[in-house]
mmCIF file of C-alpha atoms in Angstrom:
data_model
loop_
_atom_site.group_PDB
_atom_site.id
_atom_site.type_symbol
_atom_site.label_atom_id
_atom_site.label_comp_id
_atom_site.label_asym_id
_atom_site.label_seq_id
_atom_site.Cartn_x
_atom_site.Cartn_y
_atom_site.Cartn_z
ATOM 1 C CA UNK A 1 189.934 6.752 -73.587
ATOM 2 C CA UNK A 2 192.462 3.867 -74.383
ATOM 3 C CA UNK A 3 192.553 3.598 -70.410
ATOM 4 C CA UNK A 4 188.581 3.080 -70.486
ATOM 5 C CA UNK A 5 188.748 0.321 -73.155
ATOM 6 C CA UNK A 6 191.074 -1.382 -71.792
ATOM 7 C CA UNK A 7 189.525 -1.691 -67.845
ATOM 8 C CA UNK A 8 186.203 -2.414 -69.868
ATOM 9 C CA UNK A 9 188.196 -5.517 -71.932
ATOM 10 C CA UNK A 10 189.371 -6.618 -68.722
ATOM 11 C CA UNK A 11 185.757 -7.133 -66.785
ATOM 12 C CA UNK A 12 184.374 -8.952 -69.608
ATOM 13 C CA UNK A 13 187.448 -11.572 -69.605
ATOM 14 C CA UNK A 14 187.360 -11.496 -66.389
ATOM 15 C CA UNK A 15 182.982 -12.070 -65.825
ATOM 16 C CA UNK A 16 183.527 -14.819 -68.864
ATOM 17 C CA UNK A 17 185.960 -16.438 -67.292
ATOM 18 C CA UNK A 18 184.330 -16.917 -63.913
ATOM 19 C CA UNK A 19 181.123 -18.030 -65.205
ATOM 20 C CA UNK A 20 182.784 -20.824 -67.250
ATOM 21 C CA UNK A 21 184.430 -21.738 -63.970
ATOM 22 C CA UNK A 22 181.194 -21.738 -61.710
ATOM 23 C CA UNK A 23 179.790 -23.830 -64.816
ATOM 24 C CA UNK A 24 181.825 -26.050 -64.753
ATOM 25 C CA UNK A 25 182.065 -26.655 -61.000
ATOM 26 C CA UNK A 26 178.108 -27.075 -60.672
ATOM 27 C CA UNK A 27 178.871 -30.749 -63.049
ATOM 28 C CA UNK A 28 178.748 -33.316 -60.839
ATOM 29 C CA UNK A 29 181.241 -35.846 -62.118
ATOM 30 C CA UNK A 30 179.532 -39.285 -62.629
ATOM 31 C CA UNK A 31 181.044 -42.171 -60.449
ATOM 32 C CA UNK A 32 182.711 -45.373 -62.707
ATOM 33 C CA UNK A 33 181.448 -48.671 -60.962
ATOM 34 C CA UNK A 34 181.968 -52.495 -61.604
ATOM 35 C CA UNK A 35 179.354 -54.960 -61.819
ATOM 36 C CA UNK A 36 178.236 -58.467 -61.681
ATOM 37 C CA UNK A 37 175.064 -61.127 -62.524
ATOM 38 C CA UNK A 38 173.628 -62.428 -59.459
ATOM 39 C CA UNK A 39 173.577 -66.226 -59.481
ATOM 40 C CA UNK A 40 172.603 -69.411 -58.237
ATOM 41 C CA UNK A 41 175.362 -71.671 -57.065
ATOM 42 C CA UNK A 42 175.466 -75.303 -55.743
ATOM 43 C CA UNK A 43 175.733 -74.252 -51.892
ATOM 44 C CA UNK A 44 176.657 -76.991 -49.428
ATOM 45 C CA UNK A 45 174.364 -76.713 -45.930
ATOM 46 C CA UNK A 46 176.166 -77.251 -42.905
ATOM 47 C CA UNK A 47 175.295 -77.068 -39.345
ATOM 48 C CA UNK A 48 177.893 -76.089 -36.940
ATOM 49 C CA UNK A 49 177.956 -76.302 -33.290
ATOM 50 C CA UNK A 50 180.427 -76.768 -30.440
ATOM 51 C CA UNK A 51 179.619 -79.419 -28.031
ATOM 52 C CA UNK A 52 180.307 -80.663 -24.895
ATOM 53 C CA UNK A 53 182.024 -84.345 -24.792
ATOM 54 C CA UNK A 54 180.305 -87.024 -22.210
ATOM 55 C CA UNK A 55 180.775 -91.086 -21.853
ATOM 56 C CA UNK A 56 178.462 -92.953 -23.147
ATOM 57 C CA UNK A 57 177.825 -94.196 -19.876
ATOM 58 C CA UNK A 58 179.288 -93.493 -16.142
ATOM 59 C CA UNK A 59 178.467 -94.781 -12.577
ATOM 60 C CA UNK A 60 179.123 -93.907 -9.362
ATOM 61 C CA UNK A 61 179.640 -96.648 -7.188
ATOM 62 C CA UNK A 62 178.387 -96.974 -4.031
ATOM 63 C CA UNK A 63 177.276 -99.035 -0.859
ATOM 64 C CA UNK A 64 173.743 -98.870 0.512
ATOM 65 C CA UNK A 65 174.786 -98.002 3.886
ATOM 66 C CA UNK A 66 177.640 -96.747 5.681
ATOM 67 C CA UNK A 67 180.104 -99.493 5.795
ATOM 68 C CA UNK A 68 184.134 -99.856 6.194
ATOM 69 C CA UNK A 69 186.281 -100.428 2.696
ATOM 70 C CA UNK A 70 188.090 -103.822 3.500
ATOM 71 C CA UNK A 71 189.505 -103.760 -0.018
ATOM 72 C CA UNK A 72 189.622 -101.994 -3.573
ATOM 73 C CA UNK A 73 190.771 -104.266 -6.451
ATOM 74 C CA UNK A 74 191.566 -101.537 -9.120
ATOM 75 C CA UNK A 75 193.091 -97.892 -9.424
ATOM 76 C CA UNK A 76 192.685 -94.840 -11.857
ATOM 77 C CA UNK A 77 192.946 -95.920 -15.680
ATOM 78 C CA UNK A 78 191.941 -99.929 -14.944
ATOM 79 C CA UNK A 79 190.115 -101.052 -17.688
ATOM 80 C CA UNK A 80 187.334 -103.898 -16.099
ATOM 81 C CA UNK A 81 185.014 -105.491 -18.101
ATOM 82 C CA UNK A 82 181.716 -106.105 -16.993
ATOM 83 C CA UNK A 83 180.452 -107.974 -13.473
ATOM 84 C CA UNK A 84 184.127 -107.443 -12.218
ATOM 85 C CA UNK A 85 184.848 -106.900 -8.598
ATOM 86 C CA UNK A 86 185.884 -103.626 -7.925
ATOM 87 C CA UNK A 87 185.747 -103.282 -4.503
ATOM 88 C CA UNK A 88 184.675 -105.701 -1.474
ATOM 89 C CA UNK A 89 182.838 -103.654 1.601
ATOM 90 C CA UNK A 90 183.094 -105.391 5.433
ATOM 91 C CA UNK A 91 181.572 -108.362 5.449
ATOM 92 C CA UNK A 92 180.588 -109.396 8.935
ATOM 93 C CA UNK A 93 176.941 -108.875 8.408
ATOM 94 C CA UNK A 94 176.941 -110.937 5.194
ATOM 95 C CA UNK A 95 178.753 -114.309 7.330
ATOM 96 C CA UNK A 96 175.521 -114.047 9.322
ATOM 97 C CA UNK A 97 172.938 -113.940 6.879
ATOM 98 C CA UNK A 98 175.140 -116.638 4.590
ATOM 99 C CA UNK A 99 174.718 -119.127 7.637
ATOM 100 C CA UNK A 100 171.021 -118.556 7.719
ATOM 101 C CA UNK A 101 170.768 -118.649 4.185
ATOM 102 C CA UNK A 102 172.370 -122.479 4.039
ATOM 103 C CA UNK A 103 170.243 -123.348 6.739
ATOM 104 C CA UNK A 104 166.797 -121.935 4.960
ATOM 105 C CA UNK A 105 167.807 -123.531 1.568
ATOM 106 C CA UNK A 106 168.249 -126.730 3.104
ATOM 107 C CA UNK A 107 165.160 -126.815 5.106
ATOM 108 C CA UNK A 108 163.371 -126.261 1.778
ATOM 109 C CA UNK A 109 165.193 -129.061 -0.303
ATOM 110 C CA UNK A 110 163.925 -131.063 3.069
ATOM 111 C CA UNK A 111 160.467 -130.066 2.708
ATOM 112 C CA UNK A 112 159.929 -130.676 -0.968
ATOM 113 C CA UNK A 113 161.065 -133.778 -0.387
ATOM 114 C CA UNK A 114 158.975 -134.332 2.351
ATOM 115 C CA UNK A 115 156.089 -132.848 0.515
ATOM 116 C CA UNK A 116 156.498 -135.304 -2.387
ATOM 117 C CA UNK A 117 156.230 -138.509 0.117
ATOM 118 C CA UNK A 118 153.099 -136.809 1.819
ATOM 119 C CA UNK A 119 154.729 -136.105 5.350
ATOM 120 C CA UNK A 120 153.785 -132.653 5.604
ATOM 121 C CA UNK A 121 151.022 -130.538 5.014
ATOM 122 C CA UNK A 122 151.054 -127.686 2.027
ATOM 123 C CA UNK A 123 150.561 -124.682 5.105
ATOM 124 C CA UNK A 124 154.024 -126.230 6.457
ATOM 125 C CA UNK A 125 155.862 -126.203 3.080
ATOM 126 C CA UNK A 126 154.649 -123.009 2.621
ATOM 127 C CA UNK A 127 155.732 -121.536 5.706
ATOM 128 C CA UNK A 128 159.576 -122.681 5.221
ATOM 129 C CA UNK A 129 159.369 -121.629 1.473
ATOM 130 C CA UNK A 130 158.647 -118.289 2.673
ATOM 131 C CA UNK A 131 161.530 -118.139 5.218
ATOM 132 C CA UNK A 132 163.987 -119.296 2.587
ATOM 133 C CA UNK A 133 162.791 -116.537 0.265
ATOM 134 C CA UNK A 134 163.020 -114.016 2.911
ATOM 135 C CA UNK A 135 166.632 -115.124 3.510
ATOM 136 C CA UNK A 136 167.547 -115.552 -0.013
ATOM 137 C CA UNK A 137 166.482 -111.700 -0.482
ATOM 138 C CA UNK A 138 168.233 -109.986 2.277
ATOM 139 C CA UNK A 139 171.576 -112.253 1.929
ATOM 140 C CA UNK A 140 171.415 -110.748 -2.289
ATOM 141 C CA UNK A 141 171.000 -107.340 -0.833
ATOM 142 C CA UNK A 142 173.759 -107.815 1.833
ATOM 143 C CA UNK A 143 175.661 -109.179 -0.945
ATOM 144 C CA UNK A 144 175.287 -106.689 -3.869
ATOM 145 C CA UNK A 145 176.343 -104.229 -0.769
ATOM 146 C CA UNK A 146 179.410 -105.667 0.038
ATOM 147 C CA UNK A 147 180.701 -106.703 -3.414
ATOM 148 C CA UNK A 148 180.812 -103.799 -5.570
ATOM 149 C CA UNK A 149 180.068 -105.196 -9.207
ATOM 150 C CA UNK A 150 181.237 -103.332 -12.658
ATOM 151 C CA UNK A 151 177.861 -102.413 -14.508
ATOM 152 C CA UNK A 152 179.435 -102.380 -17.870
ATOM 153 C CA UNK A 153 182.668 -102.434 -19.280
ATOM 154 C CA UNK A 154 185.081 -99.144 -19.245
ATOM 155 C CA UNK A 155 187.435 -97.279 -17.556
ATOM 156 C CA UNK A 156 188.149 -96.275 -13.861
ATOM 157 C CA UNK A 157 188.308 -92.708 -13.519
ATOM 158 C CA UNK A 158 188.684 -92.047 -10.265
ATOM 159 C CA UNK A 159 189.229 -93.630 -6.901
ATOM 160 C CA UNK A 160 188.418 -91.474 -3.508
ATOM 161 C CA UNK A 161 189.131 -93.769 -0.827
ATOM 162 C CA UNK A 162 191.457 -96.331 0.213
ATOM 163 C CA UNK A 163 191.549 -99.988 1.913
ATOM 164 C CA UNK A 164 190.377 -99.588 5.361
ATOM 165 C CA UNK A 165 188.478 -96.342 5.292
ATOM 166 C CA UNK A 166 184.796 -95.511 6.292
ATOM 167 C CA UNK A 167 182.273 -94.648 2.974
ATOM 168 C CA UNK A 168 179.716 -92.238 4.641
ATOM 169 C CA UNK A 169 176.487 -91.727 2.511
ATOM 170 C CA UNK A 170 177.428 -87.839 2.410
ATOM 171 C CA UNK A 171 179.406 -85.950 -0.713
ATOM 172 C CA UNK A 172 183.014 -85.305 0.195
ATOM 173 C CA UNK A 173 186.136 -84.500 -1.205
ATOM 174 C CA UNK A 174 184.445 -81.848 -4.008
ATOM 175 C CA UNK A 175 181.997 -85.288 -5.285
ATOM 176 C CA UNK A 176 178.221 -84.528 -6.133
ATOM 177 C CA UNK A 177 177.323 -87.575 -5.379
ATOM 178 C CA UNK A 178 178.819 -90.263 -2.523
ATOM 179 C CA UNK A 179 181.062 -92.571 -4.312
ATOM 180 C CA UNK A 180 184.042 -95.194 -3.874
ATOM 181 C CA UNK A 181 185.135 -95.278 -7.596
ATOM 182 C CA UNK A 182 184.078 -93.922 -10.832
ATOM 183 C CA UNK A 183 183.413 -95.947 -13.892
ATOM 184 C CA UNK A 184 182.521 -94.162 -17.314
ATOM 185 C CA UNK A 185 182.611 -96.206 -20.783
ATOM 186 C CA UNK A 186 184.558 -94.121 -23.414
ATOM 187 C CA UNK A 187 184.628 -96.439 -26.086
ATOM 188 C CA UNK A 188 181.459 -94.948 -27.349
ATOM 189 C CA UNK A 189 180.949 -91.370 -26.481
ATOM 190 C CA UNK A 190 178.059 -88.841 -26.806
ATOM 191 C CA UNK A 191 178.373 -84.872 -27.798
ATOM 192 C CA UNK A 192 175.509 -82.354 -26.534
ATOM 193 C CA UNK A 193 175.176 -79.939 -28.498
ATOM 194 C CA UNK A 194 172.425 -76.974 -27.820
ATOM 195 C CA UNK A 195 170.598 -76.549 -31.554
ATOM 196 C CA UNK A 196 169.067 -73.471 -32.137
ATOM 197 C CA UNK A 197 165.189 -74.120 -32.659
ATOM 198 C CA UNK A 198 164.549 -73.154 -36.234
ATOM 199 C CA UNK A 199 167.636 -75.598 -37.003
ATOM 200 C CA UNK A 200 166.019 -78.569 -34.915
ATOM 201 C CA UNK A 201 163.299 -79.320 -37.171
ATOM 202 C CA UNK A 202 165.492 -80.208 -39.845
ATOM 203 C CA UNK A 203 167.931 -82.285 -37.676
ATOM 204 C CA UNK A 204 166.781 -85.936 -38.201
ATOM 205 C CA UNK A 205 167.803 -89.223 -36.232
ATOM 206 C CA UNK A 206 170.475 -91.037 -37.954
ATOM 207 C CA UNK A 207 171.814 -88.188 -39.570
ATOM 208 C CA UNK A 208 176.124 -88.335 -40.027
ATOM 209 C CA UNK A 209 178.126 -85.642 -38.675
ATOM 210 C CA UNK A 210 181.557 -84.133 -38.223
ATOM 211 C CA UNK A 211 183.686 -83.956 -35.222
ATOM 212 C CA UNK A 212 186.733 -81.853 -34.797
ATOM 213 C CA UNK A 213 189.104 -81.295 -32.005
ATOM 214 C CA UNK A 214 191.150 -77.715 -31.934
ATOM 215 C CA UNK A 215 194.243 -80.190 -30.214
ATOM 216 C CA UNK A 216 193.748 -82.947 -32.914
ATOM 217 C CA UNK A 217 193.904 -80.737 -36.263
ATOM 218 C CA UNK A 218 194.844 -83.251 -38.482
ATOM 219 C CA UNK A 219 191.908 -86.008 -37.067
ATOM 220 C CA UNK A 220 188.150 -85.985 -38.670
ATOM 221 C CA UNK A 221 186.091 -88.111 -36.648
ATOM 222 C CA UNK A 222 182.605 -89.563 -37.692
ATOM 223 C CA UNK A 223 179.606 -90.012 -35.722
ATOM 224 C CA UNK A 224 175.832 -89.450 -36.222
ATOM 225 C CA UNK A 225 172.566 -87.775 -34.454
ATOM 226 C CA UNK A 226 171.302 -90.577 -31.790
ATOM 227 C CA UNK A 227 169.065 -88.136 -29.695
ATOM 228 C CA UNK A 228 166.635 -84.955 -30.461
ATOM 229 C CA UNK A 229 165.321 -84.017 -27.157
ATOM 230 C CA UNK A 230 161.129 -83.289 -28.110
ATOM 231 C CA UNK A 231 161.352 -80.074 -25.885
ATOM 232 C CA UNK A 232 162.224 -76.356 -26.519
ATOM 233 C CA UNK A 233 164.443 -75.054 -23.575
ATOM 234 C CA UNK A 234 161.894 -72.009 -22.234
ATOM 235 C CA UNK A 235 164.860 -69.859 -21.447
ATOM 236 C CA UNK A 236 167.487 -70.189 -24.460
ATOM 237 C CA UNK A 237 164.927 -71.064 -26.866
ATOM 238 C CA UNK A 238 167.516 -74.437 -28.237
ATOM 239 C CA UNK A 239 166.935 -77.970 -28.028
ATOM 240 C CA UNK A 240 169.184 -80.431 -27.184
ATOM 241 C CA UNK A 241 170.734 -82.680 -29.339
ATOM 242 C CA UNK A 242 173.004 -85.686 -28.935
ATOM 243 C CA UNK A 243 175.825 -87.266 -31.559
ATOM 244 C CA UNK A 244 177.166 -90.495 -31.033
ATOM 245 C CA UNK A 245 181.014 -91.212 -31.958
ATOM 246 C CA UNK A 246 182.926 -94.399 -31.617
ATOM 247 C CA UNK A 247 186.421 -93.818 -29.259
ATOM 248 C CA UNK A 248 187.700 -97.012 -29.855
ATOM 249 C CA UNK A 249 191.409 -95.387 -29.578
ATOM 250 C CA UNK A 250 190.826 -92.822 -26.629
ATOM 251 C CA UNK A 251 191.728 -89.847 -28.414
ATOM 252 C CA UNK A 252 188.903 -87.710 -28.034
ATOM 253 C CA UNK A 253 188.430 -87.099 -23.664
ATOM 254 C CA UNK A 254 184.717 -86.678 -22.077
ATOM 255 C CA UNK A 255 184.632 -83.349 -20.808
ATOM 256 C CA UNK A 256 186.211 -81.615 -23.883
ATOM 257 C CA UNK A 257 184.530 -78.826 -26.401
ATOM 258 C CA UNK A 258 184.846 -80.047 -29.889
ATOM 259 C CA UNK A 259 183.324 -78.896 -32.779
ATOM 260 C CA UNK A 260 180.561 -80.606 -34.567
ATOM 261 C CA UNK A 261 178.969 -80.287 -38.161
ATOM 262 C CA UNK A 262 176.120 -82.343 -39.420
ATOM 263 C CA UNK A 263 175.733 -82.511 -43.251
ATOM 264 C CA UNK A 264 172.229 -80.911 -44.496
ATOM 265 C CA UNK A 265 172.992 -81.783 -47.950
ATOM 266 C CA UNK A 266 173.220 -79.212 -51.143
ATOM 267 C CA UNK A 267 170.747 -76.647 -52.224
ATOM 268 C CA UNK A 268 171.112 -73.722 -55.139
ATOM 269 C CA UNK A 269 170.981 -70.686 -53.724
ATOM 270 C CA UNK A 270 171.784 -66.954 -54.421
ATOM 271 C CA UNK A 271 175.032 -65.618 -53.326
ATOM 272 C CA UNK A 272 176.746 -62.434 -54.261
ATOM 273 C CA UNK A 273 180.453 -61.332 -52.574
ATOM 274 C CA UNK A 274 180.377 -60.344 -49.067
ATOM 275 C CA UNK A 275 182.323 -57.021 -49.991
ATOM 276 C CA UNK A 276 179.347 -55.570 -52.311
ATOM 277 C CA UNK A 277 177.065 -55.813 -49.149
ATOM 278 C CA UNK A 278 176.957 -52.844 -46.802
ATOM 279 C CA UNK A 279 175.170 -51.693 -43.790
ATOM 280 C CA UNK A 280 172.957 -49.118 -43.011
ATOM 281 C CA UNK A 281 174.132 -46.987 -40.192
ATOM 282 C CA UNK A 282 170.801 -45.813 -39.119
ATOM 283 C CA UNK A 283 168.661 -49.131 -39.279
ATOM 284 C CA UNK A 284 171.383 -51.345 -39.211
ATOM 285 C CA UNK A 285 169.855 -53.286 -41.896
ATOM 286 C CA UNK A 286 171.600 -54.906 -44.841
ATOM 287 C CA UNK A 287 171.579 -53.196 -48.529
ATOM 288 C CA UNK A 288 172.992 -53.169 -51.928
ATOM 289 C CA UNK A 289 173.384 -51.101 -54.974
ATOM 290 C CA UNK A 290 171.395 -52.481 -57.780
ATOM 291 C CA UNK A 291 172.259 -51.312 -61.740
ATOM 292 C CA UNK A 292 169.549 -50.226 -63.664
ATOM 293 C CA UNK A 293 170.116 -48.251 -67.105
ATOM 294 C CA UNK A 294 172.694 -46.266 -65.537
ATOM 295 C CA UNK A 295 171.585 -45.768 -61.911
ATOM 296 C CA UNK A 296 172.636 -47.244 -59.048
ATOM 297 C CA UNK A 297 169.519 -48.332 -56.740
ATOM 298 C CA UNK A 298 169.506 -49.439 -53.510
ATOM 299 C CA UNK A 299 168.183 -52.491 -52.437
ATOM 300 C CA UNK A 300 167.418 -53.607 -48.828
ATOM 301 C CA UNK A 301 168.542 -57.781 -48.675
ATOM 302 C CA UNK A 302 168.064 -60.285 -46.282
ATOM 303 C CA UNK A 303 171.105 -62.362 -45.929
ATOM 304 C CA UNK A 304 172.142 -65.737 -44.428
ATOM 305 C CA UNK A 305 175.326 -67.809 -44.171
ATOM 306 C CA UNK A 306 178.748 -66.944 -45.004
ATOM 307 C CA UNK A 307 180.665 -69.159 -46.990
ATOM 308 C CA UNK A 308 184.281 -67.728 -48.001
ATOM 309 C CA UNK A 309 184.248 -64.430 -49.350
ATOM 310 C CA UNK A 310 180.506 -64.982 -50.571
ATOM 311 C CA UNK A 311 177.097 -64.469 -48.735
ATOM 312 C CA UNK A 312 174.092 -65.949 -49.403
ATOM 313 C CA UNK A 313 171.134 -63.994 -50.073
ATOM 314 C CA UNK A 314 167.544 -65.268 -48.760
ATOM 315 C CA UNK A 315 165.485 -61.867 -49.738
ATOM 316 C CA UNK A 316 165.761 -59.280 -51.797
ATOM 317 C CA UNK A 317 167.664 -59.828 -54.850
ATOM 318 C CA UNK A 318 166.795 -62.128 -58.278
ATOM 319 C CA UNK A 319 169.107 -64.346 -60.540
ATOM 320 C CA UNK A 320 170.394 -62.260 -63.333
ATOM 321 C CA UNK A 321 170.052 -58.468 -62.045
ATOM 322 C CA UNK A 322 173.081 -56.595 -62.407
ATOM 323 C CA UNK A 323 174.618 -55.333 -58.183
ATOM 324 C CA UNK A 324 177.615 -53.214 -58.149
ATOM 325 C CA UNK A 325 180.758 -55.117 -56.592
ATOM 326 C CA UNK A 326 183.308 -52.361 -56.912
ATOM 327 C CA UNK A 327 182.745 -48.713 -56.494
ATOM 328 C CA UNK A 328 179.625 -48.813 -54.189
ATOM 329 C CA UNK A 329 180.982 -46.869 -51.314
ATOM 330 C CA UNK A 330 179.988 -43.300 -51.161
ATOM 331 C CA UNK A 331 176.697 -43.669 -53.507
ATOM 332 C CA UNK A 332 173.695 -42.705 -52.612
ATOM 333 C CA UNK A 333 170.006 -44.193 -53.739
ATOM 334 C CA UNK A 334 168.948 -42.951 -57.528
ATOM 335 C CA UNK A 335 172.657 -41.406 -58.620
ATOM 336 C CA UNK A 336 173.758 -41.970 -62.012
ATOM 337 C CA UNK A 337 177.030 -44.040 -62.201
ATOM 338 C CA UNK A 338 178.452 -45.585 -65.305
ATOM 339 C CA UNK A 339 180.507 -48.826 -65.654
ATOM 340 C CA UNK A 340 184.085 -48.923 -65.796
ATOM 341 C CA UNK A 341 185.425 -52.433 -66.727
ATOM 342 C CA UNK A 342 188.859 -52.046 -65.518
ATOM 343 C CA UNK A 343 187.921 -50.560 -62.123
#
C-alpha cells in the first residue's frame, strides 16, 4: 500500500511539473527595442556627377587642298597667341596670283583716276573693277591656304607632319580628321556632364559648381553651368550639361574625368539613420518599424539621398512618430516589443 502511495505521489509531481514547464514555454518573451523622433533637419542639396574634361575651344588645322609643308613654325606645348603663323604651305601658286593681283590693283587705281577726269566710260571702269575683285578673292584664298593662321590663342597639342612632307586631304596616322597641327585653348575649359532628366529641370544657367580631381585631392576648383542642352537624349533618358572653369594654371588636362557638384541650396527634410531602414526580401521595397503603444508596425518608406550615416525620407514617415533604431531585426509586423533605454 505504501508502494501505491508513493508511485501515485510521484505522477502528480511529475504531471505538475511538466505542465508548469509547457506553460511556461508557450510565453513568448517580448523583444526590448530602442527608439527615436523622426525629424526635420537643415539638409544641404547637392548634385553630383562625373564629367568628361574638353578645351574650351580646339582646331584642326588644315590646307584646302593637297599641298607640300615648306615649313612649320612651332612644336608640341607652343603657346601662340592669336593670328600667329603656324605653318607656311608651298607657295608657287600664290607668286602667280600675287603678280596678277599688283597688276589688277593698279589698273584700278588707273581707272578711277581716269574715271574722275572723264577718259573712260563707267562699262570700262566697271569691267577692270571686276577683274581686280576677282583677283583680290582668289589671291586671299590662295593665301589663307598657304599661311596657316592661329584662330585664337592656346596651346599646340600636337604636330603630325614635318617640313617638307605632303598633307593629303585623307585621315592618317590614327587622326579623325586631316590635320597639320592641333590647337585647343585650355585656359578656359568646359566639363560635360550627362544630368539625369528629373535633375535637369532644376539645373539653371549661371549656377556655381564644384570641381574635383581624384590626382589633385587637396585642389577645389570653381566654375559654373554655361550650357543646358534643350533636348532629352531618346536612349539614356539625360541631358547634357556643360560647366565652365577657368585653367589659368594648367592643372586640370582636357580629356580627364573629374568630379563635379553644383550647389542646389538647403531644404528641411526628414531623415532617420540608414541602419533602422531595412529591405524587404520579397518586394525589394524599403520599410521600417514604427512604435505605437507598444507594437512595433511596419511601415513601407520611400527614400532618397544618403548623407553620412542618415537617409532621407521622401514618403512614408511624419515628424515626431516614434521608428525603432536598435532592435528591429527579427520583428515581424503587429508584435509587441517594449523599450529598453540602454539597448
Amino acid at each position: 500500500m505504501k508502494w501505491k502511495n508513493l508511485i501515485v505521489g510521484l505522477t502528480l509531481i511529475f504531471l505538475i511539473t511538466g505542465c508548469t514547464k509547457k506553460e511556461t514555454e508557450n510565453v513568448k518573451e517580448i523583444k526590448s527595442v530602442s527608439t527615436q523622433k523622426v525629424e526635420r533637419k537643415t539638409v544641404k542639396n547637392i548634385l553630383t556627377y562625373t564629367g568628361l574634361v574638353h578645351p574650351w575651344e580646339e582646331a584642326a588645322l588644315v590646307a584646302q587642298m593637297a599641298s607640300r609643308v615648306r615649313k612649320i613654325y612651332v612644336k608640341e606645348g607652343d603657346y601662340v597667341q592669336k593670328g600667329q603663323l603656324l605653318v607656311q604651305m608651298d607657295d608657287q601658286q600664290l607668286t602667280q596670283i600675287e603678280i596678277q593681283f599688283n597688276d589688277t590693283k593698279r589698273d584700278l587705281e588707273w581707272a578711277e583716276k581716269l574715271k574722275s577726269e572723264g577718259a573712260i566710260s563707267d562699262q570700262q571702269y566697271e569691267k577692270i573693277k571686276l577683274a581686280y575683285e576677282t583677283t583680290k578673292t582668289n589671291y586671299e584664298k590662295i593665301l589663307e591656304n598657304t599661311q596657316l593662321r592661329a584662330p585664337f590663342s592656346g596651346v599646340i597639342t600636337a604636330k603630325y607632319l614635318n617640313d617638307g612632307e605632303l598633307f593629303m586631304m585623307t585621315p592618317a596616322g590614327g587622326r579623325a580628321v586631316p590635320s597639320i597641327v592641333h590647337l585647343m585653348n585650355l585656359s578656359l575649359l568646359k566639363i560635360k556632364i550627362a544630368v539625369n532628366e528629373s535633375d535637369s529641370y532644376k539645373i539653371r544657367i549661371g549656377q556655381k559648381a564644384r570641381i574635383f580631381s581624384e590626382f589633385l585631392p587637396d585642389e577645389v576648383f570653381q566654375g559654373r553651368v554655361s550650357r543646358i542642352n534643350p533636348v532629352v537624349d531618346p536612349v539614356t533618358k539625360t541631358v547634357d550639361v556643360e560647366i565652365q572653369v577657368s585653367n589659368k594654371e594648367n592643372k586640370i588636362r582636357a580629356n580627364s574625368f573629374v568630379k563635379v557638384e553644383i550647389d542646389m541650396g538647403e531644404t528641411k527634410e526628414i531623415t532617420i539613420p540608414t541602419a533602422a531602414i531595412l529591405t524587404d526580401q520579397v518586394s525589394g521595397k524599403k520599410y521600417v518599424y514604427v512604435y505605437q503603444n507598444g507594437i512595433a508596425k511596419k511601415r513601407i518608406i520611400v527614400t532618397g539621398k544618403q548623407i553620412n550615416d542618415e537617409t532621407v525620407i521622401q514618403n512614408g514617415l511624419k515628424e515626431n512618430e516614434e521608428i525603432i533604431v536598435e532592435g528591429q531585426y527579427n520583428l515581424t509586423d503587429n508584435e509587441p516589443v517594449k523599450i529598453f533605454k540602454g539597448l
